[in-house]
Each structure stands twice: as structure tokens, then as C-alpha cells.
Short mmCIF file of C-alpha atoms in Angstrom, two decimals:
data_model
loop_
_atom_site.label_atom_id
_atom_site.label_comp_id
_atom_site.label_asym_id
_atom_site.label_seq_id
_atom_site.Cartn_x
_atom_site.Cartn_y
_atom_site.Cartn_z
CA UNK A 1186 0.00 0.00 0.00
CA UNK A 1187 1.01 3.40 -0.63
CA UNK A 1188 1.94 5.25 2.65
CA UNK A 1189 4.45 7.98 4.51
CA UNK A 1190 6.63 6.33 7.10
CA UNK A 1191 8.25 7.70 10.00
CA UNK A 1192 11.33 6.44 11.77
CA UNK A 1193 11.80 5.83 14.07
CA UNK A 1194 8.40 5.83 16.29
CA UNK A 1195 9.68 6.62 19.09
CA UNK A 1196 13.20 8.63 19.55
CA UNK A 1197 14.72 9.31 22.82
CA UNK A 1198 17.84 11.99 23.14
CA UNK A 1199 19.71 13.69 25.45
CA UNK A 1200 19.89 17.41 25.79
CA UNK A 1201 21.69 19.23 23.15
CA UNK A 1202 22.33 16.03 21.43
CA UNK A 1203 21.56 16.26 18.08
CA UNK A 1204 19.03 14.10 16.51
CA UNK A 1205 17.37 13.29 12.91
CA UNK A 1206 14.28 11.96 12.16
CA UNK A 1207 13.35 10.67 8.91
CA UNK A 1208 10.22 10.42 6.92
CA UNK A 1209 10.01 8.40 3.25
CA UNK A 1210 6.97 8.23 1.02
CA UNK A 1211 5.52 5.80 -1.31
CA UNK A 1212 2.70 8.29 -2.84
CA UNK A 1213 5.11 10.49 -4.82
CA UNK A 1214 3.93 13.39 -4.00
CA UNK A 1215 5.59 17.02 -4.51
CA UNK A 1216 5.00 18.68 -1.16
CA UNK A 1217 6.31 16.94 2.05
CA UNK A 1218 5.82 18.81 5.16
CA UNK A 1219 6.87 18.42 9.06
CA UNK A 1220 4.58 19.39 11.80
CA UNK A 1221 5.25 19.74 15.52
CA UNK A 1222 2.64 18.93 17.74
CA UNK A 1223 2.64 19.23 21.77
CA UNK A 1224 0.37 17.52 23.93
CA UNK A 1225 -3.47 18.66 23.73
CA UNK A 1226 -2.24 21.64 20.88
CA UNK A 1227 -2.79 20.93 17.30
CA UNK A 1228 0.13 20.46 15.09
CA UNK A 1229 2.41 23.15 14.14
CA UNK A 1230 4.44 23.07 10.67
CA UNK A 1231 8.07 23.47 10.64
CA UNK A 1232 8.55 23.37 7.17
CA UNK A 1233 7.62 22.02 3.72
CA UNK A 1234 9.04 21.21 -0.13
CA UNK A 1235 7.28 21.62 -3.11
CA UNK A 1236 9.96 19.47 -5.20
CA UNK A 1237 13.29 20.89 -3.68
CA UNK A 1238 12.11 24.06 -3.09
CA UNK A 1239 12.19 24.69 1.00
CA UNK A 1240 9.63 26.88 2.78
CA UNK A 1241 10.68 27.69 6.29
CA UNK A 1242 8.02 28.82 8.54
CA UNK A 1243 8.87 32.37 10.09
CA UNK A 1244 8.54 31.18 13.40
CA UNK A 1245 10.74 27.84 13.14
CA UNK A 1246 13.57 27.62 15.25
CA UNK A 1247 16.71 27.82 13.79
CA UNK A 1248 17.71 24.50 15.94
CA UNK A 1249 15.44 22.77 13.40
CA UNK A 1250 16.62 22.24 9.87
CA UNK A 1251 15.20 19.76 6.94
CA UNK A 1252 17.27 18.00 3.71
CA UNK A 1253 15.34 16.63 1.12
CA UNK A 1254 17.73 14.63 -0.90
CA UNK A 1255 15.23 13.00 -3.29
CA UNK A 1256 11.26 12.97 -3.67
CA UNK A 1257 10.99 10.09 -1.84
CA UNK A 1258 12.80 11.21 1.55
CA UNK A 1259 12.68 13.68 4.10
CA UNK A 1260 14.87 14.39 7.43
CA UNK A 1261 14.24 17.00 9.94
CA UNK A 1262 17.73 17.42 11.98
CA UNK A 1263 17.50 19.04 15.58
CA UNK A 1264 20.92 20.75 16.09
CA UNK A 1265 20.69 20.76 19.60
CA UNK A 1266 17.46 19.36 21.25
CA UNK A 1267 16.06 21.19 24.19
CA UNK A 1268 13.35 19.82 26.78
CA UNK A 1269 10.98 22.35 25.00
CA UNK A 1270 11.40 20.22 21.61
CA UNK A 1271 9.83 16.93 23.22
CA UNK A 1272 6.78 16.68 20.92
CA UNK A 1273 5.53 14.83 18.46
CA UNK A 1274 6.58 15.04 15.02
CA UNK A 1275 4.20 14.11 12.47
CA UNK A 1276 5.24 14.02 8.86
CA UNK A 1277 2.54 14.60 5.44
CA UNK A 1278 2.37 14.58 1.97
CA UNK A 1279 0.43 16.13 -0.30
CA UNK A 1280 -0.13 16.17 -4.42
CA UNK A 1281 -0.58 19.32 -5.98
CA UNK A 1282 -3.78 20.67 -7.13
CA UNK A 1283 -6.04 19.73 -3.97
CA UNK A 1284 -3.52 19.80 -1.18
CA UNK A 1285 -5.11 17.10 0.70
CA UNK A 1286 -2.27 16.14 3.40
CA UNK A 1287 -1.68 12.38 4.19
CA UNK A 1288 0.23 11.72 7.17
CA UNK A 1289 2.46 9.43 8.68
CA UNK A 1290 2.14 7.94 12.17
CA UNK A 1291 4.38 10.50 13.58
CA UNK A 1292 7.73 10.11 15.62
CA UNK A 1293 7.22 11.12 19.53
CA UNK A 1294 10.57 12.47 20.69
CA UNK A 1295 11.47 12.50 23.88
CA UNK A 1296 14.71 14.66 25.59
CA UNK A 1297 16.47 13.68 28.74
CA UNK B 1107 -3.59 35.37 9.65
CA UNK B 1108 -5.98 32.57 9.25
CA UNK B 1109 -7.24 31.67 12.98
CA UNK B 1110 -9.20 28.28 12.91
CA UNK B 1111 -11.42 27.18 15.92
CA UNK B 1112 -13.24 23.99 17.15
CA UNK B 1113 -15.93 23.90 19.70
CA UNK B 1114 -16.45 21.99 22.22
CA UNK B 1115 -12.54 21.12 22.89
CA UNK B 1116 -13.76 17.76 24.51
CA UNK B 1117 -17.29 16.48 24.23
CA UNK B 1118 -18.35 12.77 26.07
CA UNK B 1119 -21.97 11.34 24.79
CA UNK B 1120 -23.46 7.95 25.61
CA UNK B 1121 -22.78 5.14 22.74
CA UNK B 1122 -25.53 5.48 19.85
CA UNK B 1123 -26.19 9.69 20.07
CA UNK B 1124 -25.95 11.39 17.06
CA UNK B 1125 -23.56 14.12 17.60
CA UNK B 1126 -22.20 17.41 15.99
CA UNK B 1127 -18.26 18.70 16.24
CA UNK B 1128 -18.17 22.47 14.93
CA UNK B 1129 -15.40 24.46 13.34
CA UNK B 1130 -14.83 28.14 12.22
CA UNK B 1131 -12.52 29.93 10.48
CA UNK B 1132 -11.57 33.23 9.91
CA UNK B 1133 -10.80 33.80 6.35
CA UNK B 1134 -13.05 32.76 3.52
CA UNK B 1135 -10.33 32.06 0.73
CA UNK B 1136 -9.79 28.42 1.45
CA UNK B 1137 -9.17 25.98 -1.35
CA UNK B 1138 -10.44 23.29 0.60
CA UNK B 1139 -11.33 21.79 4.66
CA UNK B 1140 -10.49 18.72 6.19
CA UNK B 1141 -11.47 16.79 9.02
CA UNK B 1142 -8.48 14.06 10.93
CA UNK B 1143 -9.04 11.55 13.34
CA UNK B 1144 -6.22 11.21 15.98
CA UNK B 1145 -6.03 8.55 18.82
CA UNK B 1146 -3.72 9.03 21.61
CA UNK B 1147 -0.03 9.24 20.36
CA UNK B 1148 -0.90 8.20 16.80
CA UNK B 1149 -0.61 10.54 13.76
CA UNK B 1150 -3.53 12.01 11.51
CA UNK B 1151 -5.89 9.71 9.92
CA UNK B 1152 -8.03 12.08 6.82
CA UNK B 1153 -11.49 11.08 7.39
CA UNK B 1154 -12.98 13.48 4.56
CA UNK B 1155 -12.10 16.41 2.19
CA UNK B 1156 -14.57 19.04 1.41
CA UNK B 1157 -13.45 20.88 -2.05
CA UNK B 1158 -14.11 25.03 -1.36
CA UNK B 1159 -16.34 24.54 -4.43
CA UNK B 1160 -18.39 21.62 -2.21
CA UNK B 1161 -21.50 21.92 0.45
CA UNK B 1162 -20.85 18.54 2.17
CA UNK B 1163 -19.29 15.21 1.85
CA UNK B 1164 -20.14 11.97 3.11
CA UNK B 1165 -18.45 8.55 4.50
CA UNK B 1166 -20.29 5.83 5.86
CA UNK B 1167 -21.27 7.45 9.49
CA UNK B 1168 -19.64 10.68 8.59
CA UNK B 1169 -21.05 13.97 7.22
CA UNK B 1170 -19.28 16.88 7.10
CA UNK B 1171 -20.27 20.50 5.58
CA UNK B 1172 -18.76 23.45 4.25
CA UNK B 1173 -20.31 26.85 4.69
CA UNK B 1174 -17.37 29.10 3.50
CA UNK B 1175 -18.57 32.52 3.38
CA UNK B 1176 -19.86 31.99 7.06
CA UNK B 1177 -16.69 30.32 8.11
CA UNK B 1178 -18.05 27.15 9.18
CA UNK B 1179 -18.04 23.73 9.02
CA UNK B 1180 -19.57 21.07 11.08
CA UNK B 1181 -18.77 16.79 11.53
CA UNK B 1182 -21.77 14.85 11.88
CA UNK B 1183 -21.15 11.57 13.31
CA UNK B 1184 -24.50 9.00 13.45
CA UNK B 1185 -24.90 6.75 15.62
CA UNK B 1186 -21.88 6.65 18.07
CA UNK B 1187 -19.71 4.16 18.83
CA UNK B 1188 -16.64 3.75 21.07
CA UNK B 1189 -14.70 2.90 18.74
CA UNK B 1190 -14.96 6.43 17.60
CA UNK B 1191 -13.38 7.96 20.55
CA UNK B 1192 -10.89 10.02 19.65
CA UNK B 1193 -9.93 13.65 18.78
CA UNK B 1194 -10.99 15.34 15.53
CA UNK B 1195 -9.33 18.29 14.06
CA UNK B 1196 -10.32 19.95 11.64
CA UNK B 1197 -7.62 22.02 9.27
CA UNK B 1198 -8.36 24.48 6.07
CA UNK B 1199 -5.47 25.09 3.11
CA UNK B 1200 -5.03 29.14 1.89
CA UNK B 1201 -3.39 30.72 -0.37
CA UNK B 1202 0.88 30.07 -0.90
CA UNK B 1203 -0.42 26.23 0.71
CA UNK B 1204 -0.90 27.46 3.97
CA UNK B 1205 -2.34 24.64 6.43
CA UNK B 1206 -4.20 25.87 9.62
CA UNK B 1207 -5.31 23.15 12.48
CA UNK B 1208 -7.70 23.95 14.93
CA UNK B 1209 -6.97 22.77 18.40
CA UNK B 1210 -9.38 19.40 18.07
CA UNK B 1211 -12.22 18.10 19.87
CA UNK B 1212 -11.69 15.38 22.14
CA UNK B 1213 -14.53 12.79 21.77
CA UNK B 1214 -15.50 9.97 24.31
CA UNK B 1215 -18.31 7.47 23.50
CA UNK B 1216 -19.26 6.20 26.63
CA UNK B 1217 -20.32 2.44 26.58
#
């Protein structure tokens, strides 16, 4: 079946250890996105591609960068993780045209 | 900015109710809404896609509706179950792809 997948599910770190999460697709879809999401607050996007072009969202952190290498693939690196970055991080898709997201089953991070 | 709201923020009915999750949004120039489905820790499962150009859509116990120039659109779920407890967020895409959330609804079906 066609589908996004996150890896890993679950991610543990230490503080100011950098981490990458990674996100591949089967859909082949132009647009990937990452989303942050906290407990009980609905998700919050980081950034997204159409193709290789990168849209950074004004308020991201600059601790949080993306690479794109292919259609396929998508990492979101945290430079230095802080205990305010524990979240969920929920990757998407999305053809052009309609913009209806698909979404993986997320990554929960967790910093020590 | 696009500000996107969903009332109640958590909602419990007995198993069988009809029930009604609302959702409003500020600006009118959406290309489309959707509502998710998310269980505890789990990512975003699309339960239906309402087209700006669209009144309603409708999947199996699911109806949702699309009133854009009043900024609203409501999730009709028939004939509860528990297996539908969850939260449902609803999210709208602008202009430049811009995705707004709302903050969910947290539904519990009560056996």
C-alpha cells in the first residue's frame, strides 16, 4: 500500500544532542511537510518542499533544519534538542492541485 | 492570519447519540477543509475532504459540511460508537499552501 513512514516511532535523546528523524513516502507526491505537535495543541508546521524548493516557517527555530535529498525522503535534523522540543513530530504529503495532506504515524521524541 | 477554531474542545456522549463537532474559520479564501481523526499518540488519519467549491461530503457514518462565506463547518457523526473515541481536528489550506489546524475536539463514546 502506498503510505508515509516515520522512523523511528519513538526517539529518545539527550539534551543538546543532536538528533534526525526521517520520513520516506511511497505516494510520490511534490510537497512533504513536518509538523510539531505538543500535547493537547494541534500540530504546528516546521517546514515544507514543493519538489526541492524549502519553505521555512517564520517562526521555526533555527535548531530545526530539513534535507530533502530525493522525492521520496525527508529528514528533519534538531541541532541541539532542548526539553521544550519533546513533541511529536508528524510528517505529510500532499499532491498538488487539492492539497489534501496524508500523514504518517508521527515520531514522539522524547529529551532527557 | 488565518485563525481556525473547534468547539467543544472535549465532548463525552453515551454510545448510539448522534452528535455534531463544529469548526470556524476566519478567512473565507480556502481551497479546501479537512477533518483528521487522531487517537492518543498516533498521527492524523483524513477522514474526509470538502473541495471550497463543495456543500458537504459523506463517508459511511460521517457527514461533514462546508459553509465558507460563514466560516463554518460542522462533523456529523450518526450513531456513536466507542470505537470512535478520539480527537478530531479539523484544518483548512489558503493561499501560498498554507495549512491551519484547529486545536481538536476530544470525543469519548461512553459504553
Amino acid at each position: 500500500d502506498a503510505m508515509v513512514i516515520q522512523n523511528p516511532r519513538y526517539q529518545v535523546t539527550q539534551f543538546g544532542k543532536p538528533v534526525t528523524l526521517s520520513c520516506s513516502q511511497t505516494l510520490n507526491h511534490n510537497v512533504m511537510y513536518w509538523y510539531q505537535q505538543k500535547s493537547s495543541q494541534a500540530p504546528k508546521l516546521l517546514f515544507h518542499y514543493y519538489d526541492k524548493d524549502f519553505n521555512n516557517e517564520a517562526d521555526t527555530p533555527d535548531n530545526f533544519q530539513s534535507r530533502r535529498p530525493n522525492t521520496s525522503f525527508c529528514f528533519l535534523d534538531i541541532r541541539s534538542p532542548g526539553l521544550g522540543d519533546a513533541a511529536m513530530y508528524l510528517c505529510a504529503t500532499s499532491p498538488p492541485g487539492n492539497w489534501v495532506q496524508f500523514f504518517g504515524p508521527g515520531t514522539r521524541l522524547t529529551v532527557l | 492570519k488565518q485563525e481556525v477554531t473547534q468547539i467543544p474542545a472535549a465532548l463525552s456522549v453515551p454510545e448510539g447519540e448522534n452528535l455534531v463537532l463544529n469548526c470556524s474559520f476566519t478567512d473565507s479564501a480556502i481551497y479546501n477543509l479537512q477533518w483528521f481523526r487522531q487517537d492518543p499518540g498516533k498521527g492524523l488519519t483524513s477522514l474526509l475532504l470538502i473541495q471550497s467549491s463543495q456543500r458537504e461530503q459523506t463517508s459511511g457514518r460521517l457527514n461533514a459540511s462546508l459553509d465558507k462565506s460563514s466560516g463554518r463547518s460542522t462533523l456529523y457523526i450518526a450513531a456513536s460508537q466507542p470505537g470512535d473515541s478520539a480527537t478530531y481536528l479539523c484544518a483548512v489550506t489558503g493561499p501560498g499552501n498554507q495549512f491551519y489546524f484547529g486545536t481538536g475536539t476530544s470525543l469519548t463514546v461512553i459504553p
